[in-house]
mmCIF file with all atom_site columns, C-alpha atoms and ligand atoms in Angstrom:
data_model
loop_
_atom_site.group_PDB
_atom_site.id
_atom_site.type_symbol
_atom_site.label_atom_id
_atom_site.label_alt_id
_atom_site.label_comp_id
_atom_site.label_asym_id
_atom_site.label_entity_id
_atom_site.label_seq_id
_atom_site.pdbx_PDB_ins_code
_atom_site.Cartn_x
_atom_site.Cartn_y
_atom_site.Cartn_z
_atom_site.occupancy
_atom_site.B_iso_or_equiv
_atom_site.pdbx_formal_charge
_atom_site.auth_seq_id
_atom_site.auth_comp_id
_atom_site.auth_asym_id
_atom_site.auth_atom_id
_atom_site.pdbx_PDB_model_num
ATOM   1   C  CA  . UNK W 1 1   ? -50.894 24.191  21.820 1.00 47.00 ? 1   UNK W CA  1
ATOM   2   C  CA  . UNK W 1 2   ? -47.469 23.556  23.927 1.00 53.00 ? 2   UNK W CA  1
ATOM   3   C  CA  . UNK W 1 3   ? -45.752 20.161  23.873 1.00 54.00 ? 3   UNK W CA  1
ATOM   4   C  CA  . UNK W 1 4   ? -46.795 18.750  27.054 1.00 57.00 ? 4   UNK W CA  1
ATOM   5   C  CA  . UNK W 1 5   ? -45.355 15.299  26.461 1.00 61.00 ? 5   UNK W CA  1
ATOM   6   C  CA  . UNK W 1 6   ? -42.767 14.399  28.533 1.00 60.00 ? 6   UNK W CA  1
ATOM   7   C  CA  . UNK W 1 7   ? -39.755 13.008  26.619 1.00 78.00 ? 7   UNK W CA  1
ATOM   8   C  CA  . UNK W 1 8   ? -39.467 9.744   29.286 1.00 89.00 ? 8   UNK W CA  1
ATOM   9   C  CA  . UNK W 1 9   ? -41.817 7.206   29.805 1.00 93.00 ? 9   UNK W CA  1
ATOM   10  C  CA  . UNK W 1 10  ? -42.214 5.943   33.204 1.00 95.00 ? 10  UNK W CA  1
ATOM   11  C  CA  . UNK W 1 11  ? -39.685 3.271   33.361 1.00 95.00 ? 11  UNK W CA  1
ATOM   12  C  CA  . UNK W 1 12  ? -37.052 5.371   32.090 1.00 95.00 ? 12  UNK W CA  1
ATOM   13  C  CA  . UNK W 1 13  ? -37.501 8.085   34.456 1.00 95.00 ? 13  UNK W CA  1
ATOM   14  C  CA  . UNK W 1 14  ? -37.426 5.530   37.240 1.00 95.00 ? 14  UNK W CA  1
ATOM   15  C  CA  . UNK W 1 15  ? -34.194 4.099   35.975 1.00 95.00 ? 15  UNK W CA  1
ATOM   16  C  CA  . UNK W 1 16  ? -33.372 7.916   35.801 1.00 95.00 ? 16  UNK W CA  1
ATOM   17  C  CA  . UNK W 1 17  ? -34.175 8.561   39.632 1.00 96.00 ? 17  UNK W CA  1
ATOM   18  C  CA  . UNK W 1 18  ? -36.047 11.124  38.279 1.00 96.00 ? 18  UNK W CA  1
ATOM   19  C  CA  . UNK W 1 19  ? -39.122 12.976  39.789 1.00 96.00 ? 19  UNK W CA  1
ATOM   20  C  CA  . UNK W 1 20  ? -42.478 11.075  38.950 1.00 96.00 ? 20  UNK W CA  1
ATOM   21  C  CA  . UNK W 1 21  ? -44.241 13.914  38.517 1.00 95.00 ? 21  UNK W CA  1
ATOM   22  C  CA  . UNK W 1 22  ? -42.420 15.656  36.209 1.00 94.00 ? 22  UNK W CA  1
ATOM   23  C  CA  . UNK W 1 23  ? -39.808 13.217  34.674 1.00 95.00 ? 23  UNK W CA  1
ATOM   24  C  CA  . UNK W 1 24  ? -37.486 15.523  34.535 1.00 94.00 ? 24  UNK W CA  1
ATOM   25  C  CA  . UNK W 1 25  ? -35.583 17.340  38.172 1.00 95.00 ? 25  UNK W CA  1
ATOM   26  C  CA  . UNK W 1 26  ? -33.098 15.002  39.361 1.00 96.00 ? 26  UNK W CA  1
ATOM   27  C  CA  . UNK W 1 27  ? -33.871 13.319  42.853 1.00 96.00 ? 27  UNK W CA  1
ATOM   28  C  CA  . UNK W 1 28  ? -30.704 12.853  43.926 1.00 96.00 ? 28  UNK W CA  1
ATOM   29  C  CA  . UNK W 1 29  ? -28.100 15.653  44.242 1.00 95.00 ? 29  UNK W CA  1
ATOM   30  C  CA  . UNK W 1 30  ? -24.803 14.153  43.253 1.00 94.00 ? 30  UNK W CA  1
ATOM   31  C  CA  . UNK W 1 31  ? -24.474 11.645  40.680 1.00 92.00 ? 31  UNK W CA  1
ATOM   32  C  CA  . UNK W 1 32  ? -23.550 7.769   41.781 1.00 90.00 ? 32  UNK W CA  1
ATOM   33  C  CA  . UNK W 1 33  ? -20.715 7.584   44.481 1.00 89.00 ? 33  UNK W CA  1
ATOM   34  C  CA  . UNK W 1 34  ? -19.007 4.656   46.648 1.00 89.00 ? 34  UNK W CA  1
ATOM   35  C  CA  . UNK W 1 35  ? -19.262 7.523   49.821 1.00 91.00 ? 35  UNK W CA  1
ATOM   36  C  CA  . UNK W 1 36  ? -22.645 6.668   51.442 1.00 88.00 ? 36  UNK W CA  1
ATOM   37  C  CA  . UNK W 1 37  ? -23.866 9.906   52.751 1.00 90.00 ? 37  UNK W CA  1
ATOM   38  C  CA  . UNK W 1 38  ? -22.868 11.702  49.199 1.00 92.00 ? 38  UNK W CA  1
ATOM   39  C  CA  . UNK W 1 39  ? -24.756 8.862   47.213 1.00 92.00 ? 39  UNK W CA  1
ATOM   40  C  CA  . UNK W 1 40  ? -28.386 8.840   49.549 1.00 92.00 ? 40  UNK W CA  1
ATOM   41  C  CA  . UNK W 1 41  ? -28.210 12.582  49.658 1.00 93.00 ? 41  UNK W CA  1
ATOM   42  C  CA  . UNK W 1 42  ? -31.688 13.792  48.126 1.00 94.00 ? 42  UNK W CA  1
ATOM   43  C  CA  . UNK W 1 43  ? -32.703 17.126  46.575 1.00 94.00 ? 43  UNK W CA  1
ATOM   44  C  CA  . UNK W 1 44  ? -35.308 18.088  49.120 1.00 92.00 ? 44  UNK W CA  1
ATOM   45  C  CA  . UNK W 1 45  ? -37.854 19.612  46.370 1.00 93.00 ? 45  UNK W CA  1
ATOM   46  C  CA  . UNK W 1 46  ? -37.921 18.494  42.621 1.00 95.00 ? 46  UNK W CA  1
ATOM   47  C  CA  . UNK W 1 47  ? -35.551 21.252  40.904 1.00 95.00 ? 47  UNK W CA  1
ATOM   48  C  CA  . UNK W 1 48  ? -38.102 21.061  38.194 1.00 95.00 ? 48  UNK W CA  1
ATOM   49  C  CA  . UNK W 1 49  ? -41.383 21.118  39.521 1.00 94.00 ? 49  UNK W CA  1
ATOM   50  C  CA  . UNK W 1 50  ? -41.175 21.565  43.226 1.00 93.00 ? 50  UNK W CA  1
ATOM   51  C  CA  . UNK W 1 51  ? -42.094 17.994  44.130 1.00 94.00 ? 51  UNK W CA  1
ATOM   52  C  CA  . UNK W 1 52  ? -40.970 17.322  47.459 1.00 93.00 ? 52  UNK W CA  1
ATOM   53  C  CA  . UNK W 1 53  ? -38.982 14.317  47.756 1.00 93.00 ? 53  UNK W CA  1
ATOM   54  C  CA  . UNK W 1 54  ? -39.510 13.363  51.144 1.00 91.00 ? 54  UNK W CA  1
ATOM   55  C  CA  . UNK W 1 55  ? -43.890 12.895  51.862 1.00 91.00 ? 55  UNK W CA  1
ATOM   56  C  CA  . UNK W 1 56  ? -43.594 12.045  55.479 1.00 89.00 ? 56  UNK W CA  1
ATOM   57  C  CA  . UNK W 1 57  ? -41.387 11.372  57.989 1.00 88.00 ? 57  UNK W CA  1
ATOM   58  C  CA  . UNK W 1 58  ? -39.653 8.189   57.728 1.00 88.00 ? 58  UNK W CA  1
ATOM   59  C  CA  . UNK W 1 59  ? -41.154 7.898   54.060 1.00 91.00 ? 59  UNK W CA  1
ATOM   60  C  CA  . UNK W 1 60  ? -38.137 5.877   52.369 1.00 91.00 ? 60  UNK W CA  1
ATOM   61  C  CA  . UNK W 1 61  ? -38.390 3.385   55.322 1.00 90.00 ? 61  UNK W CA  1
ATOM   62  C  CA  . UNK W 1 62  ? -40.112 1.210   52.960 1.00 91.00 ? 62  UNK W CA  1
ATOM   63  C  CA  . UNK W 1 63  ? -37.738 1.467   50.466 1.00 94.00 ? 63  UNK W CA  1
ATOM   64  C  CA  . UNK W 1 64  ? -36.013 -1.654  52.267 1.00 93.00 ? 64  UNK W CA  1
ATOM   65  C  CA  . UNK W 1 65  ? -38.710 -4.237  51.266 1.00 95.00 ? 65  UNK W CA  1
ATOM   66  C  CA  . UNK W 1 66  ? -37.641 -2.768  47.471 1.00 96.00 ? 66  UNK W CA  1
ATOM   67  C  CA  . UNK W 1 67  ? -34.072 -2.927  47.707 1.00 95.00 ? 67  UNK W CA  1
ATOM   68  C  CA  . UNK W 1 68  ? -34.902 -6.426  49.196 1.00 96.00 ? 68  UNK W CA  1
ATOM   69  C  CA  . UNK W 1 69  ? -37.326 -7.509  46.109 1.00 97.00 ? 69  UNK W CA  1
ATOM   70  C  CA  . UNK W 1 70  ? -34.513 -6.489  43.035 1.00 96.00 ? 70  UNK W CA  1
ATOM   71  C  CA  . UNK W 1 71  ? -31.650 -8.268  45.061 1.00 96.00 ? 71  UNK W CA  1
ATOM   72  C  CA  . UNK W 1 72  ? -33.367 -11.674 44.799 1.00 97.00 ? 72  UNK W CA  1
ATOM   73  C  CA  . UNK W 1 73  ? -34.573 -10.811 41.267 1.00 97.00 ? 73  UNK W CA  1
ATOM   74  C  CA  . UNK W 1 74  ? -30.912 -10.418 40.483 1.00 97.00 ? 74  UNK W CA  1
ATOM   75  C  CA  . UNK W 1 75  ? -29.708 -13.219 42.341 1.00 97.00 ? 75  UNK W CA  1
ATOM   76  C  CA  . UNK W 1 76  ? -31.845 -15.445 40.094 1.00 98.00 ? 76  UNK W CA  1
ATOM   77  C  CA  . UNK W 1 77  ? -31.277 -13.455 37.237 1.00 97.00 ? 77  UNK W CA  1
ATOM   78  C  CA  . UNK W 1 78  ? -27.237 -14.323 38.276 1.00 97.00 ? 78  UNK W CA  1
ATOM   79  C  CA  . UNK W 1 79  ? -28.277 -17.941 38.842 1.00 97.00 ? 79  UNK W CA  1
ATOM   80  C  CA  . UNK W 1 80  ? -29.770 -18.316 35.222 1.00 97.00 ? 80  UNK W CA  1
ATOM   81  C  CA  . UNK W 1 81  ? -27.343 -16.845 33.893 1.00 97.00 ? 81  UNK W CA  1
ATOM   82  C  CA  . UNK W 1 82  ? -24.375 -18.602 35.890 1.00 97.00 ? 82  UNK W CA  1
ATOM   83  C  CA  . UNK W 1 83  ? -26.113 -21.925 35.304 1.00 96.00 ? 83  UNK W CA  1
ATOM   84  C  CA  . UNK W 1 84  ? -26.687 -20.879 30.904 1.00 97.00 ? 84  UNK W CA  1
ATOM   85  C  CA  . UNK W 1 85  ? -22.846 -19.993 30.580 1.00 96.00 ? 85  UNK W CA  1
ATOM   86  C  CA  . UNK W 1 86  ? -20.656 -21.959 33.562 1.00 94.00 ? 86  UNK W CA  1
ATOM   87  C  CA  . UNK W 1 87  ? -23.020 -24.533 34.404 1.00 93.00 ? 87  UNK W CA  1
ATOM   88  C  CA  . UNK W 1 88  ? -24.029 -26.012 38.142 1.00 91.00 ? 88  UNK W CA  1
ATOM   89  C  CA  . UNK W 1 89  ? -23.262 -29.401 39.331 1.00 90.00 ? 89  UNK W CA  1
ATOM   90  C  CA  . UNK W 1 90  ? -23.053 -31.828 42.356 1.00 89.00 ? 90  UNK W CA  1
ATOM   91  C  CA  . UNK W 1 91  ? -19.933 -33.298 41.667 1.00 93.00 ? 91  UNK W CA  1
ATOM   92  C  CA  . UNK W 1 92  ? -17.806 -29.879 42.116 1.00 93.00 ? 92  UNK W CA  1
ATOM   93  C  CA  . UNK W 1 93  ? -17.657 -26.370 43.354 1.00 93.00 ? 93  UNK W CA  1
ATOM   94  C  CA  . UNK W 1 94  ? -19.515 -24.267 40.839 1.00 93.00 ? 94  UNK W CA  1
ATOM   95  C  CA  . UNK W 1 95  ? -22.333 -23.316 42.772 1.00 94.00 ? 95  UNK W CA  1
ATOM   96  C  CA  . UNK W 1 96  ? -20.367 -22.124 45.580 1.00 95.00 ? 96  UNK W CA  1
ATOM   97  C  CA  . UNK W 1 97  ? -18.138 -20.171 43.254 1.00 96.00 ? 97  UNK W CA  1
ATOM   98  C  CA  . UNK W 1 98  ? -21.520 -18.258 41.890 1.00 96.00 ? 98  UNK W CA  1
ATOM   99  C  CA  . UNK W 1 99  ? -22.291 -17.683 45.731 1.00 96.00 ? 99  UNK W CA  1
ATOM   100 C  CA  . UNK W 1 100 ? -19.268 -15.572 46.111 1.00 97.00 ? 100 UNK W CA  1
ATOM   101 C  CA  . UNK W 1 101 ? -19.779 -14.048 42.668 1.00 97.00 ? 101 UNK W CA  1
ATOM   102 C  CA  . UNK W 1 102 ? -23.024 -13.077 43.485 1.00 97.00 ? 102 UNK W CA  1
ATOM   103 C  CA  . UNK W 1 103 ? -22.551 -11.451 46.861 1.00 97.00 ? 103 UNK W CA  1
ATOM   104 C  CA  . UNK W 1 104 ? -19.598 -8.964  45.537 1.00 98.00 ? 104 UNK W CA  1
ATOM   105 C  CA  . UNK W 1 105 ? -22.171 -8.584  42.361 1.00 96.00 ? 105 UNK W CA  1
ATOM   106 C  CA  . UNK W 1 106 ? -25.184 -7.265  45.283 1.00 96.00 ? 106 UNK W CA  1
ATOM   107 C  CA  . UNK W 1 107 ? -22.052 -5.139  46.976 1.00 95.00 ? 107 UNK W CA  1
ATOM   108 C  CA  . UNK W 1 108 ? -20.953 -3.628  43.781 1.00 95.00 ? 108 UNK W CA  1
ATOM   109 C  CA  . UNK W 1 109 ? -24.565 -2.511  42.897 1.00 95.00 ? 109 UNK W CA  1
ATOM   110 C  CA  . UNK W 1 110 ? -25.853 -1.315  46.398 1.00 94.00 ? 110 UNK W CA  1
ATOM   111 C  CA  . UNK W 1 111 ? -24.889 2.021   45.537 1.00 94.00 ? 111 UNK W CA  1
ATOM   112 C  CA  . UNK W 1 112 ? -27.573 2.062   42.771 1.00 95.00 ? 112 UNK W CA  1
ATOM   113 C  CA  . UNK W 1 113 ? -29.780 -0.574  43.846 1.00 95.00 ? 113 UNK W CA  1
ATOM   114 C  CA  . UNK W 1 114 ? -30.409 1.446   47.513 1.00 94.00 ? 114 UNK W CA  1
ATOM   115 C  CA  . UNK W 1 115 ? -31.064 4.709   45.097 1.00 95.00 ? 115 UNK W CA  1
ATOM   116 C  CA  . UNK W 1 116 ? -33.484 2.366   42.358 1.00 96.00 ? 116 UNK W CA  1
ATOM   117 C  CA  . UNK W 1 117 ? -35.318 1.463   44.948 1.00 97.00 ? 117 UNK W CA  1
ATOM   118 C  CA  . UNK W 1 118 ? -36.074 5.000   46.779 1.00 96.00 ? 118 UNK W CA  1
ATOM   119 C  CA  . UNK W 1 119 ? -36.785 5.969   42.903 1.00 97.00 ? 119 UNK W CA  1
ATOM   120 C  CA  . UNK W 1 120 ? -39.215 3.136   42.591 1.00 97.00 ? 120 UNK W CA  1
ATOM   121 C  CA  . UNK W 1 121 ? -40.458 4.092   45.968 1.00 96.00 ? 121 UNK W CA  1
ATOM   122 C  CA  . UNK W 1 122 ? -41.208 7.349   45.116 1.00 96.00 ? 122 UNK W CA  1
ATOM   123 C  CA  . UNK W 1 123 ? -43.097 6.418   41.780 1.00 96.00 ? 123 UNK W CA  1
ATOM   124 C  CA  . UNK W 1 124 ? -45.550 4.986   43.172 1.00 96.00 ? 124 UNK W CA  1
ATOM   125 C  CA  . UNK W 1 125 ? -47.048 7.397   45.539 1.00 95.00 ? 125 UNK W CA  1
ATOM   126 C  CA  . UNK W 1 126 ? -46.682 10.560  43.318 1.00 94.00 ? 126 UNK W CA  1
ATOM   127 C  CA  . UNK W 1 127 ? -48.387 10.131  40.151 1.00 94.00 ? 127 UNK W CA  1
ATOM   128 C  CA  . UNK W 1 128 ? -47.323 11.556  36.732 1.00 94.00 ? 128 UNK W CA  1
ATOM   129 C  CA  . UNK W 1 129 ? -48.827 14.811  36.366 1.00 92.00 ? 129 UNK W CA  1
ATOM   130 C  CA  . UNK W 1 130 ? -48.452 16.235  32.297 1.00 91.00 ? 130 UNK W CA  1
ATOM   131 C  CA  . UNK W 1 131 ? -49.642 19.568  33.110 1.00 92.00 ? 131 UNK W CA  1
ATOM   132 C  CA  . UNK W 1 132 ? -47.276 19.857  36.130 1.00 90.00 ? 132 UNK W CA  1
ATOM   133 C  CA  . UNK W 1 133 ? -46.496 23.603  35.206 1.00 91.00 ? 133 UNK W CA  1
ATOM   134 C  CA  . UNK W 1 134 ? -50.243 24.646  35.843 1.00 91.00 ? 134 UNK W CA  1
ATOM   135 C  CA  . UNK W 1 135 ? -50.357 22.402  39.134 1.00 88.00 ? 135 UNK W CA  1
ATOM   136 C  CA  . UNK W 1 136 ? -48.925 23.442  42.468 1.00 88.00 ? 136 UNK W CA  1
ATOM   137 C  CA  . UNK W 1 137 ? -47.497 19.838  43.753 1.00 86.00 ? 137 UNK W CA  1
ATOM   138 C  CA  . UNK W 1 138 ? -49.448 18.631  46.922 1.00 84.00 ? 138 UNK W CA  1
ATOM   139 C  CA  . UNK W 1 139 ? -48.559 20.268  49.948 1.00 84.00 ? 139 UNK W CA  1
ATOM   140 C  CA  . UNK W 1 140 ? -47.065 17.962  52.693 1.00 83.00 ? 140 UNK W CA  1
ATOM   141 C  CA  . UNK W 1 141 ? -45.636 20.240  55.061 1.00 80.00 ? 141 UNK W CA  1
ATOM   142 C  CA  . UNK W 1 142 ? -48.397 19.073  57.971 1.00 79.00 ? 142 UNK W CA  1
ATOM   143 C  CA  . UNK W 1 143 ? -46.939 15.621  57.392 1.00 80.00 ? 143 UNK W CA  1
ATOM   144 C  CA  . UNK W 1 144 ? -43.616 16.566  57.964 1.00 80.00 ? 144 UNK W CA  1
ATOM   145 C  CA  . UNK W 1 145 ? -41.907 16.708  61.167 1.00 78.00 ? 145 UNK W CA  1
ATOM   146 C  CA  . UNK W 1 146 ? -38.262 18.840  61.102 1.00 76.00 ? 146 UNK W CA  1
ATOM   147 C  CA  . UNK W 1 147 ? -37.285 17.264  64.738 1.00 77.00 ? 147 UNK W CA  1
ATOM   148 C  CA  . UNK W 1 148 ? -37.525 13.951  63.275 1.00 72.00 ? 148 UNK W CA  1
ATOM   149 C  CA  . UNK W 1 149 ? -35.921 14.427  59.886 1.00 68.00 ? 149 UNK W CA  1
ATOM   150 C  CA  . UNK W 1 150 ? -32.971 11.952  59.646 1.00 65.00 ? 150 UNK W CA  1
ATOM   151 C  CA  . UNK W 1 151 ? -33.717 9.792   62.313 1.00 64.00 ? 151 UNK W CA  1
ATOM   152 C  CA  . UNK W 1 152 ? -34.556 6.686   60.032 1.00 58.00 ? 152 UNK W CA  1
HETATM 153 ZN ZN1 . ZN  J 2 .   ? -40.411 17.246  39.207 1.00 81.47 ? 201 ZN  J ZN1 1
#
């Protein structure tokens, strides 16, 4: 009987931005990048397992609520962790001093937190399949509309 385990569990692959149904193609085509376009741009399929990335039109419009969700989680994270090691207090300027720190934190990370969150996206409308070399992946073509590709 074949191995049919995939080496990544679901959080790693995630982390990853890899494909959710097979844990392994890559869903991004270049690796991180400080140019926009270069760093959003998707493989359109899963090189793997043919997964398409893109389900409907305008399907990472959601993705915003994410990329919304882990910035305050890592603003607080920041906070605790600001408050554990400098400290906060009334009486001077520390908490204004974590503001700034934490806003070029968010603009140093967009880059992966806007490509974590189409990952996360993703992961939770295509579900792990183990046997994903006996399955075709689920044909969305109908929901797909080429004149309005790229206008979200
Ligand atoms: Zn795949």
């Amino acid at each position: 009987m074949p191995e049919r385990k995939a080496n990544r569990g679901y959080l790693s692959s995630t982390l990853g931005c890899r494909c959710p149904r097979c844990r392994e193609g890559k869903l991004f085509q270049h690796s991180i990048s400080v140019s926009f376009k270069k760093n959003m741009e998707m493989n359109k399929d899963c090189p793997v397992c043919g997964q398409p990335t893109e389900l409907e039109v305008g399907f990472y419009y959601g993705t915003s609520y994410v990329s919304y969700a882990l910035s305050i989680g890592l603003s607080v994270a920041s906070l605790v962790a600001w408050w554990v090691i400098i400290g906060l207090s009334t009486s001077d300027n520390r908490f204004f001093f974590w503001l700034g720190f934490n806003a070029v934190l968010l603009i140093i990370l967009q880059p992966w937190l806007m490509r974590l969150s189409r990952s996360i996206w993703i992961s939770w409308f295509v579900k792990y399949d183990p046997d994903w070399k006996e399955h075709k992946p689920v044909d969305v073509s109908e929901r797909m509309n080429a004149d309005q590709a790229n206008n979200w």
